[in-house]
mmCIF file of C-alpha atoms in Angstrom:
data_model
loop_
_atom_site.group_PDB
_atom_site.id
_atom_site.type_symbol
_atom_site.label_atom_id
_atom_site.label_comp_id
_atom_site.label_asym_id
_atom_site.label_seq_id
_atom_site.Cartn_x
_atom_site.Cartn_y
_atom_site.Cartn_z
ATOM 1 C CA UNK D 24 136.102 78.961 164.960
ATOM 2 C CA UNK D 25 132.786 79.129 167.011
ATOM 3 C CA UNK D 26 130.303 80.918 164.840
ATOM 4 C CA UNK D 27 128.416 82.112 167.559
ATOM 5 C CA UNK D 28 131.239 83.674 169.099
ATOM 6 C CA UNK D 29 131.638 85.750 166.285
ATOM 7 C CA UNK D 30 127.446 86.693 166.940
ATOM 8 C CA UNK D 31 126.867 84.883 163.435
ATOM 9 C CA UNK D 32 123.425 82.861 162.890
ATOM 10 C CA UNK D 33 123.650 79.502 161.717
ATOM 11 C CA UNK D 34 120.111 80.324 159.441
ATOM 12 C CA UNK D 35 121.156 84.358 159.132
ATOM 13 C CA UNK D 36 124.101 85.090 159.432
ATOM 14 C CA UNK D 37 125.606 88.167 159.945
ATOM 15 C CA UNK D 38 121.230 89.434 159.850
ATOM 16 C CA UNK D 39 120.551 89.482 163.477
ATOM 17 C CA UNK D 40 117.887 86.475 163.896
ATOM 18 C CA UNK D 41 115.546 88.514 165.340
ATOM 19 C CA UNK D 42 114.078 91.648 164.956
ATOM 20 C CA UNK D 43 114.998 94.839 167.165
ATOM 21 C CA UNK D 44 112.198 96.141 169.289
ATOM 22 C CA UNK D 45 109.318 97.836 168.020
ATOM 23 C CA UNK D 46 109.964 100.563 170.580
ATOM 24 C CA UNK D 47 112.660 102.080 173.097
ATOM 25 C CA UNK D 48 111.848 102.630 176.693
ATOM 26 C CA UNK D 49 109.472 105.148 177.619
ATOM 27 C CA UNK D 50 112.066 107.977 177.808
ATOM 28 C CA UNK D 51 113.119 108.026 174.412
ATOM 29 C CA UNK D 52 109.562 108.204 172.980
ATOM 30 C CA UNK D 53 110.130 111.564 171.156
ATOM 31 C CA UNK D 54 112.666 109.478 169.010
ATOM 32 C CA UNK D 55 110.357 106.641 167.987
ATOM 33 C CA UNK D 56 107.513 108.693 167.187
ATOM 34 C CA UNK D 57 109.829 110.634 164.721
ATOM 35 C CA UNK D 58 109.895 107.592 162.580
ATOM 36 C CA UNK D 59 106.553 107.083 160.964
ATOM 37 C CA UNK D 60 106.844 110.600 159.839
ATOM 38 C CA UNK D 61 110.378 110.952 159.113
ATOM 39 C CA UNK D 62 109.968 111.486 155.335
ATOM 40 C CA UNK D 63 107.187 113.704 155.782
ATOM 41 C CA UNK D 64 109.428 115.756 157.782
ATOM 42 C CA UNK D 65 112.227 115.927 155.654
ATOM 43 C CA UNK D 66 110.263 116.578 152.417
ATOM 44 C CA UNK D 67 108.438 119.550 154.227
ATOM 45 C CA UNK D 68 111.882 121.179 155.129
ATOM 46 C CA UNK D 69 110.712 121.190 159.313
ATOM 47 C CA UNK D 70 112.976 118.219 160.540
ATOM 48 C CA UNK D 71 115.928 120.196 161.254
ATOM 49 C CA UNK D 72 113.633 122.453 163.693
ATOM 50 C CA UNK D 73 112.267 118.964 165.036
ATOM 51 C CA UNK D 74 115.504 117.592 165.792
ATOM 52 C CA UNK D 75 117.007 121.117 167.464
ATOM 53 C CA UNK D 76 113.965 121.019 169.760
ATOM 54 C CA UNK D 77 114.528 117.361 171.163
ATOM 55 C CA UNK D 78 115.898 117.395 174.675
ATOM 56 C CA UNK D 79 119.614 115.736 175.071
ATOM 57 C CA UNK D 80 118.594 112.422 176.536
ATOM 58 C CA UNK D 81 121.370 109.796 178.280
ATOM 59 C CA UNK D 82 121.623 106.509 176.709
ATOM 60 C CA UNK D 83 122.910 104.768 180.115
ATOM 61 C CA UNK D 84 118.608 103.367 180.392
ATOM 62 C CA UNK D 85 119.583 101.449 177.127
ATOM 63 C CA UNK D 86 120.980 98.239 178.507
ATOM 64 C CA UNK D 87 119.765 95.584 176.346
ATOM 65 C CA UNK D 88 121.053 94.205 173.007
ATOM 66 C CA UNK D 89 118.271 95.172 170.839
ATOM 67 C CA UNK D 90 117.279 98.852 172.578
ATOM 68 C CA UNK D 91 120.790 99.736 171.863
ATOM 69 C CA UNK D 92 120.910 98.225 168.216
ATOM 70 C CA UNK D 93 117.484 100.192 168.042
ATOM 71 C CA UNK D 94 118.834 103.487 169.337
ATOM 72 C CA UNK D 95 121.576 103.418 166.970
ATOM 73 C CA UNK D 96 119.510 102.712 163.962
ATOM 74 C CA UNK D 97 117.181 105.768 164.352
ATOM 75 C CA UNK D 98 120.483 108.595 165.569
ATOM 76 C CA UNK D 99 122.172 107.488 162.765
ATOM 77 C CA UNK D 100 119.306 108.322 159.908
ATOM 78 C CA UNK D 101 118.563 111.468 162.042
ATOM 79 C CA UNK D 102 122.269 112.309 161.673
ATOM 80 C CA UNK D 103 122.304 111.644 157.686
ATOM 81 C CA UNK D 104 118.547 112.738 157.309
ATOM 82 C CA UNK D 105 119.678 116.073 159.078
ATOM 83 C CA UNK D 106 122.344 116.675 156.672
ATOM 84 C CA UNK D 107 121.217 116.022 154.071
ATOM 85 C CA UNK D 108 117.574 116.938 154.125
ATOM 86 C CA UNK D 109 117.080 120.388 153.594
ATOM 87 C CA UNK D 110 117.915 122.456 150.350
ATOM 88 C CA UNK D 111 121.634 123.341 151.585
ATOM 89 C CA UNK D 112 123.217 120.519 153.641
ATOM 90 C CA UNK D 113 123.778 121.434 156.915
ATOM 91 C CA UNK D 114 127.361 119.994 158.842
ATOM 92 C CA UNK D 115 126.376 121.194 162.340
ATOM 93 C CA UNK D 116 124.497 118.438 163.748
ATOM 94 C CA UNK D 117 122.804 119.131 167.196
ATOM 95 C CA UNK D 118 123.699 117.970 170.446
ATOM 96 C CA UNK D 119 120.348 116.514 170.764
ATOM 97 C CA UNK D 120 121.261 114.141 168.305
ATOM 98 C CA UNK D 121 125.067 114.308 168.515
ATOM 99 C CA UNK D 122 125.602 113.098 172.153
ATOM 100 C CA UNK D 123 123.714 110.463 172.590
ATOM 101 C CA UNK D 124 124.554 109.145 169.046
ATOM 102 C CA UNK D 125 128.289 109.924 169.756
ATOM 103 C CA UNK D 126 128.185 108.218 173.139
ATOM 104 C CA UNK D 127 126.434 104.993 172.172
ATOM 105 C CA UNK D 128 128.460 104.330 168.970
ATOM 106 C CA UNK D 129 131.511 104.783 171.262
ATOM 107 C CA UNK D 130 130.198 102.225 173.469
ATOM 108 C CA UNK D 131 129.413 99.536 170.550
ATOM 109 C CA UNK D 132 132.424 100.318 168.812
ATOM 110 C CA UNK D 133 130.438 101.537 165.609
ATOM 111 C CA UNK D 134 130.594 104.735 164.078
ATOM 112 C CA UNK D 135 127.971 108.073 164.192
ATOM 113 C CA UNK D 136 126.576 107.707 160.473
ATOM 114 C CA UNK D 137 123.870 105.919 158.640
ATOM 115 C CA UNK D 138 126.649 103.181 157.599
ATOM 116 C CA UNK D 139 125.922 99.363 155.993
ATOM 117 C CA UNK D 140 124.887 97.669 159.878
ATOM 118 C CA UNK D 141 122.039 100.201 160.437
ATOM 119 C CA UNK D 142 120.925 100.461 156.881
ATOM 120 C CA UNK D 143 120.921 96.807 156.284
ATOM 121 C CA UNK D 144 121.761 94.618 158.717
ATOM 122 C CA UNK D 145 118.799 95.689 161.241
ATOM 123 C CA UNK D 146 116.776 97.833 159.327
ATOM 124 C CA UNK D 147 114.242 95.171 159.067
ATOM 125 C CA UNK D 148 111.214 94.218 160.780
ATOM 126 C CA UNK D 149 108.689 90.655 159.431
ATOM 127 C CA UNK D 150 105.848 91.502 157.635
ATOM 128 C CA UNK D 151 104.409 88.550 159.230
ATOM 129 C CA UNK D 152 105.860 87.553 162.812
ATOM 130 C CA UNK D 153 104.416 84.122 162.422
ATOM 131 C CA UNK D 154 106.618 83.282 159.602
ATOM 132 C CA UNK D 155 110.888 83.409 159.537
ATOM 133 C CA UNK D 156 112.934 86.047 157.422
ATOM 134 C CA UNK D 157 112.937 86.142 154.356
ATOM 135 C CA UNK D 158 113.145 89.453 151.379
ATOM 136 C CA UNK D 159 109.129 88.837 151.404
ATOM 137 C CA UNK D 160 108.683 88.923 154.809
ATOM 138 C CA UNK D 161 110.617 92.213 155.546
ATOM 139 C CA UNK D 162 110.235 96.098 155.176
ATOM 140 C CA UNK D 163 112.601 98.604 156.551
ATOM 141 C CA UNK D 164 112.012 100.040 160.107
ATOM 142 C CA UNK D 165 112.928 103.544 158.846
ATOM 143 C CA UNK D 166 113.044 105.267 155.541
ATOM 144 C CA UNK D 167 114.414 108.741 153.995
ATOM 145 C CA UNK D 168 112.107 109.522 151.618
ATOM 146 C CA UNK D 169 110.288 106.224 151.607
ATOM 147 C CA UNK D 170 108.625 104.334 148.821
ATOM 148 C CA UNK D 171 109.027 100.981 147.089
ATOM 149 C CA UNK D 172 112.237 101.343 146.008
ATOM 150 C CA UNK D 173 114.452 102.637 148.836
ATOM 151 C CA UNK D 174 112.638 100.103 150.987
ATOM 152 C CA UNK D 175 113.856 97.319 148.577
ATOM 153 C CA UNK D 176 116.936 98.503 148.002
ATOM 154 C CA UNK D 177 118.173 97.726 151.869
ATOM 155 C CA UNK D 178 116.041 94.605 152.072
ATOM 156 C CA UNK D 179 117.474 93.080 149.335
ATOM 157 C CA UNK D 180 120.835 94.051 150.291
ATOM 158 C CA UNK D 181 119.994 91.886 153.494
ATOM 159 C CA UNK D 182 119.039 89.418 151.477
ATOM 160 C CA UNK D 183 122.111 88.778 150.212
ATOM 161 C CA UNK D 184 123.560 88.672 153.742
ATOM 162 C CA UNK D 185 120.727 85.774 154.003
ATOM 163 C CA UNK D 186 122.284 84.196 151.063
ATOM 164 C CA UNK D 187 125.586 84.049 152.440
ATOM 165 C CA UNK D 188 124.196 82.830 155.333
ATOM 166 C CA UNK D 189 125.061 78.799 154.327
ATOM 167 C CA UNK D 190 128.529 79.329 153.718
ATOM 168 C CA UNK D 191 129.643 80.553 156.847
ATOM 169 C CA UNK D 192 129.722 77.618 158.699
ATOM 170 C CA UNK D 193 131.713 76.104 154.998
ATOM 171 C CA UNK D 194 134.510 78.998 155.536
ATOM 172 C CA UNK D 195 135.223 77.891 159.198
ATOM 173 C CA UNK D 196 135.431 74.265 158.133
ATOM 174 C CA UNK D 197 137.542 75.240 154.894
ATOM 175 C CA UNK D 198 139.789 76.860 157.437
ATOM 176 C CA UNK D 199 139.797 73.962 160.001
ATOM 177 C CA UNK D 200 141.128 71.802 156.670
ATOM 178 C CA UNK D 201 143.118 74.008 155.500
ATOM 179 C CA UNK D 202 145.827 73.305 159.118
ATOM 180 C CA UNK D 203 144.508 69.887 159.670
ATOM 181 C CA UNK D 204 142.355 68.131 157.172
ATOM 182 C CA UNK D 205 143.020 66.046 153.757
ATOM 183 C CA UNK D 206 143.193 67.727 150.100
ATOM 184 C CA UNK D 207 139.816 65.775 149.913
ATOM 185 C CA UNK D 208 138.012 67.274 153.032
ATOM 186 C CA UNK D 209 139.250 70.877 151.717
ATOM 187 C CA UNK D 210 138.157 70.300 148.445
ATOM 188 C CA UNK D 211 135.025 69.273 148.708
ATOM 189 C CA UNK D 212 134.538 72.166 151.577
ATOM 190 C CA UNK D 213 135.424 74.879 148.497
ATOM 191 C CA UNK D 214 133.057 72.646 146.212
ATOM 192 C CA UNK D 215 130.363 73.379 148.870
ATOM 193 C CA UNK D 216 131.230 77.480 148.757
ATOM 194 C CA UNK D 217 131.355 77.285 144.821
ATOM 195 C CA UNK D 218 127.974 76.048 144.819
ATOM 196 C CA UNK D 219 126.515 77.614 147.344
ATOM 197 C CA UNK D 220 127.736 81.199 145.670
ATOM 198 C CA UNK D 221 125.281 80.801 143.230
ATOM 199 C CA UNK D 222 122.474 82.006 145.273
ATOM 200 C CA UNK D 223 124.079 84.562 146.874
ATOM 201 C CA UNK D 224 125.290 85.765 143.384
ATOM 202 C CA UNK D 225 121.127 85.411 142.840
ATOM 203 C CA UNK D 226 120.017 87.750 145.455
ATOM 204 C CA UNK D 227 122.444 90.570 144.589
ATOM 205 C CA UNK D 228 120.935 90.476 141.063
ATOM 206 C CA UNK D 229 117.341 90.543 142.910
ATOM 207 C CA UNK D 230 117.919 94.223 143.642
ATOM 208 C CA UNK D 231 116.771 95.463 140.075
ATOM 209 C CA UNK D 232 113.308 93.801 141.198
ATOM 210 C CA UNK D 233 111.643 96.834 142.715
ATOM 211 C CA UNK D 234 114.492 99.283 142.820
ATOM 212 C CA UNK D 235 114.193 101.568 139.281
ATOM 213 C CA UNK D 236 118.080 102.879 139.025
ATOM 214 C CA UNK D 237 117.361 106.504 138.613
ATOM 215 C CA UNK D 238 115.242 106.814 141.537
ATOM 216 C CA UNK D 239 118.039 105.128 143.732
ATOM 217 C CA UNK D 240 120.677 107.922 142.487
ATOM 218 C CA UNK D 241 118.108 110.463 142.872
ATOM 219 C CA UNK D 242 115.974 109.911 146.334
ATOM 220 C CA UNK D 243 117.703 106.943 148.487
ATOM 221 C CA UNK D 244 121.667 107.698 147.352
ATOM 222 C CA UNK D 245 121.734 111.063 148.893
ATOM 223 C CA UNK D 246 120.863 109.925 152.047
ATOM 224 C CA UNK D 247 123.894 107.353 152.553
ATOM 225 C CA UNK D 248 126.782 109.387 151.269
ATOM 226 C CA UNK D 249 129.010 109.870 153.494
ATOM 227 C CA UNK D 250 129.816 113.875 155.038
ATOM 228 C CA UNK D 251 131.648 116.306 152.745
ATOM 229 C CA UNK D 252 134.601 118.560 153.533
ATOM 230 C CA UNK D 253 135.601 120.352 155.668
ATOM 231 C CA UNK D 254 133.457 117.598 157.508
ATOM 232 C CA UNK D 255 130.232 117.645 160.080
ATOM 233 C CA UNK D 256 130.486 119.068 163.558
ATOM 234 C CA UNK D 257 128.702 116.885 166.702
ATOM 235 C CA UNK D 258 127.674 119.924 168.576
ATOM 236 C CA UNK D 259 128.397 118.908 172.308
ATOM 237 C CA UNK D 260 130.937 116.421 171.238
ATOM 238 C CA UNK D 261 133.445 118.529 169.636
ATOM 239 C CA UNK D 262 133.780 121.830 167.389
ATOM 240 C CA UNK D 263 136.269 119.902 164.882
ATOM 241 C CA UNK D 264 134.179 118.657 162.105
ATOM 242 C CA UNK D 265 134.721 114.689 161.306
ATOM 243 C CA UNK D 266 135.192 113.162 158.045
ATOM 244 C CA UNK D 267 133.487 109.975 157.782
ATOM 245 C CA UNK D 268 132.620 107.535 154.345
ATOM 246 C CA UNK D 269 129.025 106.882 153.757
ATOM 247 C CA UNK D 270 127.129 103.764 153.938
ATOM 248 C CA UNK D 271 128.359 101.318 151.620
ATOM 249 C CA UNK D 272 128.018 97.488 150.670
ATOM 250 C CA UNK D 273 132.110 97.246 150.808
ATOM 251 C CA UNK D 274 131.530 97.494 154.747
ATOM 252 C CA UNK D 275 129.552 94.378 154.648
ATOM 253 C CA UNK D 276 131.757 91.226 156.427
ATOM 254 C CA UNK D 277 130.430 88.501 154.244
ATOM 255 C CA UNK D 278 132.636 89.347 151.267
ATOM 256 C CA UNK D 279 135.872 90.218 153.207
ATOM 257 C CA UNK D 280 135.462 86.881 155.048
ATOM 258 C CA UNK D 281 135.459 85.396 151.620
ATOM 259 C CA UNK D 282 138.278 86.884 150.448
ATOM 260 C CA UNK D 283 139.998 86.104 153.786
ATOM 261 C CA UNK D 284 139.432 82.511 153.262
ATOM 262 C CA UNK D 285 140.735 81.957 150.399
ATOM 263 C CA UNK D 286 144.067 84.171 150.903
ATOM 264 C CA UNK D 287 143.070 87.138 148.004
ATOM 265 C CA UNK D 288 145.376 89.999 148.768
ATOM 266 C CA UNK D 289 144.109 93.527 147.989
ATOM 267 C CA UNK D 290 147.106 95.889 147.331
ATOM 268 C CA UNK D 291 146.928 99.373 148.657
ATOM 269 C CA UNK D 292 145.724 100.994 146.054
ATOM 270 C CA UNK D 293 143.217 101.243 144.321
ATOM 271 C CA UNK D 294 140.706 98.302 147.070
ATOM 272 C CA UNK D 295 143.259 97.074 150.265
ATOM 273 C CA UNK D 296 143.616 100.428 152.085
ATOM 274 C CA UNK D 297 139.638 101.312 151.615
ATOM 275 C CA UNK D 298 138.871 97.842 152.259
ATOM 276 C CA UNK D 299 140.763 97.594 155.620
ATOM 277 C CA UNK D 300 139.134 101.294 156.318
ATOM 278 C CA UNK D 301 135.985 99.960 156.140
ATOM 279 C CA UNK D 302 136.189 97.032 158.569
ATOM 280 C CA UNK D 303 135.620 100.234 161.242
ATOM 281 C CA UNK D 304 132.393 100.425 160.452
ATOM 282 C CA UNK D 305 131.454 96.421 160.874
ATOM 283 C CA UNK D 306 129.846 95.305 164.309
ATOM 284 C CA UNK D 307 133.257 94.314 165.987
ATOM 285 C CA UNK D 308 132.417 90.568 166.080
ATOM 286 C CA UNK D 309 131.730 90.590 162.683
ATOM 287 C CA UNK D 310 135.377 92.451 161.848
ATOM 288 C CA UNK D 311 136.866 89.906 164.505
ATOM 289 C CA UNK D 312 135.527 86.925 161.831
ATOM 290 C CA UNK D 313 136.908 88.665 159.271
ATOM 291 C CA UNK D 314 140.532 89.276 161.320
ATOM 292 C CA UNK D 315 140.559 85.936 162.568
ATOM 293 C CA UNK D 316 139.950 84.026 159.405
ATOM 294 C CA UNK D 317 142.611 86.324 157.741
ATOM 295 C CA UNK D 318 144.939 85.134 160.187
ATOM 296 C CA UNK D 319 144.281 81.590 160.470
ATOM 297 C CA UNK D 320 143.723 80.079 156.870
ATOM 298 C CA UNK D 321 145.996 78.295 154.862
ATOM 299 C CA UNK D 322 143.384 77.610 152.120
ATOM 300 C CA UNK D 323 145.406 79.192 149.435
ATOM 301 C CA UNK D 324 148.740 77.542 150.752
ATOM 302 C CA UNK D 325 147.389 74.039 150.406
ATOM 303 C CA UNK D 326 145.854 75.056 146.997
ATOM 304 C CA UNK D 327 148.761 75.720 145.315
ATOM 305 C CA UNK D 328 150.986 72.480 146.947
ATOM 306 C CA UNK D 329 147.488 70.703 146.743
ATOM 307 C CA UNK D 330 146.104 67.924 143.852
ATOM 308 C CA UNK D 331 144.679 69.193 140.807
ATOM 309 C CA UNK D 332 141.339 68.269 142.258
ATOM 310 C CA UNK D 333 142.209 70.503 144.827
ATOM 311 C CA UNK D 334 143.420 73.855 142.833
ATOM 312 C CA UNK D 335 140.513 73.327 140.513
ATOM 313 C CA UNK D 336 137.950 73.932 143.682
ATOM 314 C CA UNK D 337 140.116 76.768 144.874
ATOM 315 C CA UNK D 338 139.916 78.221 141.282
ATOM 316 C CA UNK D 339 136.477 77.843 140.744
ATOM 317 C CA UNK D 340 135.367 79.457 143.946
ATOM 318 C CA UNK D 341 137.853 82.308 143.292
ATOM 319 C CA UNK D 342 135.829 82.116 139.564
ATOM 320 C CA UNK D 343 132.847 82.397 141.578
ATOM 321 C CA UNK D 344 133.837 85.800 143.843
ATOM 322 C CA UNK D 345 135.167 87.465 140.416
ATOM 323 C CA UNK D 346 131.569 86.874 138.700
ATOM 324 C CA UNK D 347 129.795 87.897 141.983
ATOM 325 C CA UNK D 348 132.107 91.298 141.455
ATOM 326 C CA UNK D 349 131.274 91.357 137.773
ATOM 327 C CA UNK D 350 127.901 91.554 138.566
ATOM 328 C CA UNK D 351 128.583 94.446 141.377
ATOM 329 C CA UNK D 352 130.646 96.319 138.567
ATOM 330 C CA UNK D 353 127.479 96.360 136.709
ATOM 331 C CA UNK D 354 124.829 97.154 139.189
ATOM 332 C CA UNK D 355 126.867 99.898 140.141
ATOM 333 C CA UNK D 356 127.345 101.342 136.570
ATOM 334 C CA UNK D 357 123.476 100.865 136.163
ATOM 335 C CA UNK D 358 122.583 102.500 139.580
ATOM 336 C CA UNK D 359 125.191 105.259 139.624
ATOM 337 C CA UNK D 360 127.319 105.815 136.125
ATOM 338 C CA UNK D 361 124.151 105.306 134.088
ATOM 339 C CA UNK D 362 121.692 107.702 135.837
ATOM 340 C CA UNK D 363 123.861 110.502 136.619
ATOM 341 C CA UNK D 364 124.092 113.796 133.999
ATOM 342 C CA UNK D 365 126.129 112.040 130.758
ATOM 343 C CA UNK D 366 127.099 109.562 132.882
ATOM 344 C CA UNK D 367 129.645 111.174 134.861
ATOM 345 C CA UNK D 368 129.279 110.036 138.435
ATOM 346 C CA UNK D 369 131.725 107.578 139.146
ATOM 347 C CA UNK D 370 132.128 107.912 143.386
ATOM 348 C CA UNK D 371 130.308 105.153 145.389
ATOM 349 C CA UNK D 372 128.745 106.132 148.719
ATOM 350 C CA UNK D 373 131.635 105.440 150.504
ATOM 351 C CA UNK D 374 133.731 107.522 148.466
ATOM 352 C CA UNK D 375 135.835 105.618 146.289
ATOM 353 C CA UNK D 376 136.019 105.776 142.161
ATOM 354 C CA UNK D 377 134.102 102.912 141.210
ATOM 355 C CA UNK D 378 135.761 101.258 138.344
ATOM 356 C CA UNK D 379 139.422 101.648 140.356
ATOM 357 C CA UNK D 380 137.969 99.960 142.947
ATOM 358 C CA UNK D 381 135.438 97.394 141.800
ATOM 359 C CA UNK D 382 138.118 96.905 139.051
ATOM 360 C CA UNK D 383 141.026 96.618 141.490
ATOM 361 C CA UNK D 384 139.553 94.312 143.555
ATOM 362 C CA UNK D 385 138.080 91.402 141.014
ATOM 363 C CA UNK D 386 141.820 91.942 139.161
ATOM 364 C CA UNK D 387 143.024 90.452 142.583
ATOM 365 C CA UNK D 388 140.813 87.784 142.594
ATOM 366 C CA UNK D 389 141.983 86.599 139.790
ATOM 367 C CA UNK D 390 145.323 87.115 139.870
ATOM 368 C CA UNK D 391 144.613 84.751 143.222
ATOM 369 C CA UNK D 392 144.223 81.637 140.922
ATOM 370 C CA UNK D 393 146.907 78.917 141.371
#
């Protein structure tokens, strides 16, 4: 398993390893100077009117990588910021956004919403070019509403992503072992992901830094969740209204490759079926990692005919994945639960109940243990 294949950064990971462009080609101006004033225009009620008024341009101009990873991060925060920023929602998005947003996530295999690749995964640019990627060397490209905390929120959501970045390479070499290597060789490769889950464990928990819970639910939460019924309408697309989950850290690749390594099986309900649902809206290499590695390990196999050294380092990583998910459970009930009137929100962005699901997926990585 070639990482690169999979478009995976040795030092990254699944974080691009360098930033998109600062602008588009000169035809699709009108979009990029929308983006310095985006909140403005939302919290003045006009950006509907803006967005109505811009022409319907072609994406064909957009060859490169990074124009087209740039395109898609500013149509898909017009398409949620549209929605969702006026005092009604509003499910008839206009062509002028629609098409080309429709056309180009057709093309890259990605989907028309603000989802977890365009929030996160390039929604960065360096603070200071002249020194690598880091959480405090990083802002967002675009905001909602703006501020301190919505900015953090995504960045350190990335840098989690840069976290995971070290065990990557680990998880291809656990599942080399796994079909050809010693008990010794995959042992110490799940030693190496134990460990090494400690700091990505460290950057979730960085979140609460600079991101005050109540104005996540209130001011950057809105903007990510995902389009109501009967569904939103891409005017010049098509007249039937789609259905589509909002942004949401379950559509990140780094934990499903983890739990594709070491052979934890999600039942339908209450996590497999939204977890598989949600590999739709991962960058197709990235889902192809996942796929592949779900396919081709026999970590858990060996495990349980393995040495006691052996299960021991495939229990303590699964240990490690069920305290990273502990610590989800609770930054979601802080974030979401806690804020919301008597504590009665209990739907994540992308739609599911959070205790069933948070719940219903560490309960399988336990039950994994061997």
């Amino acid at each position: 398993m070639t990482l690169s294949h999979y478009h995976v950064d040795p030092v990254t990971g699944f974080v691009p390893p360098v930033p998109l462009p600062s602008r588009l080609p000169g035809a699709f101006a009108r979009w990029d100077a929308l983006v310095p004033d985006l909140s403005a225009l939302i919290r003045s009620r006009r950006l509907r009117g803006v967005l109505r008024a811009l022409p319907v341009l072609d994406v064909a101009p957009l060859v490169s990588v990074g124009d087209r990873e740039r395109a898609l991060l500013l149509l898909t925060h017009f398409a949620n910021a549209f929605v969702w920023g006026g005092a009604e929602r509003d499910l008839r998005l206009p062509a002028s956004v629609a098409v080309p947003l429709c056309t180009l996530a057709a093309q890259m295999g990605r989907q028309p919403i603000a989802h977890y690749a365009t929030t996160t995964l390039t929604n960065w640019r360096l603070v200071d070019p002249t020194q690598p990627l880091s959480v405090d060397n990083a802002r967002t490209i675009i905001r909602f509403l703006g501020g301190v905390d919505e900015d953090w929120f995504f960045v350190a959501s990335m840098g989690v992503e840069l976290a995971g970045a070290p065990l990557l390479p680990v998880v291809a070499n656990a599942v080399r072992y796994s079909r050809g290597g010693s008990d010794r060789e995959l042992a110490e490769s799940l030693e190496a992901f134990a460990e090494g889950m400690g700091a990505v464990h460290a950057a979730l928990e960085q979140v609460r830094t600079w991101c005050d819970p109540s104005t996540y639910y209130l001011r950057v939460r809105p903007f990510v969740t995902g389009w109501p019924q009967p569904g939103v309408v891409y005017e010049g697309v098509s007249e039937e209204p789609q259905r589509l989950i909002g942004g949401s850290a379950a559509q990140s690749a780094l934990l499903q490759l983890f739990d594709a390594m070491l052979g934890v099986h999600h039942a339908d309900h209450p996590a497999g079926a939204y977890l598989r649902t949600v590999r739709g809206f991962m960058p197709p290499p990235h889902r192809a990692f996942v796929e592949d590695t779900e396919r081709n390990t026999r970590v858990r196999e060996r495990a349980k005919d393995g040495s006691v050294a052996l299960q021991g380092a495939y229990n303590d990583a699964l240990a490690r994945i069920a305290a990273f998910r502990d610590a989800h459970m609770r930054l979601a009930h802080d974030y979401i639960v806690a804020p919301s009137a008597s504590g009665r929100d209990n739907v994540g962005t992308g739609g599911t109940a959070l205790d069933t699901f948070l719940g219903g997926a560490r309960r399988s990585t336990t039950d994994a243990r061997v």
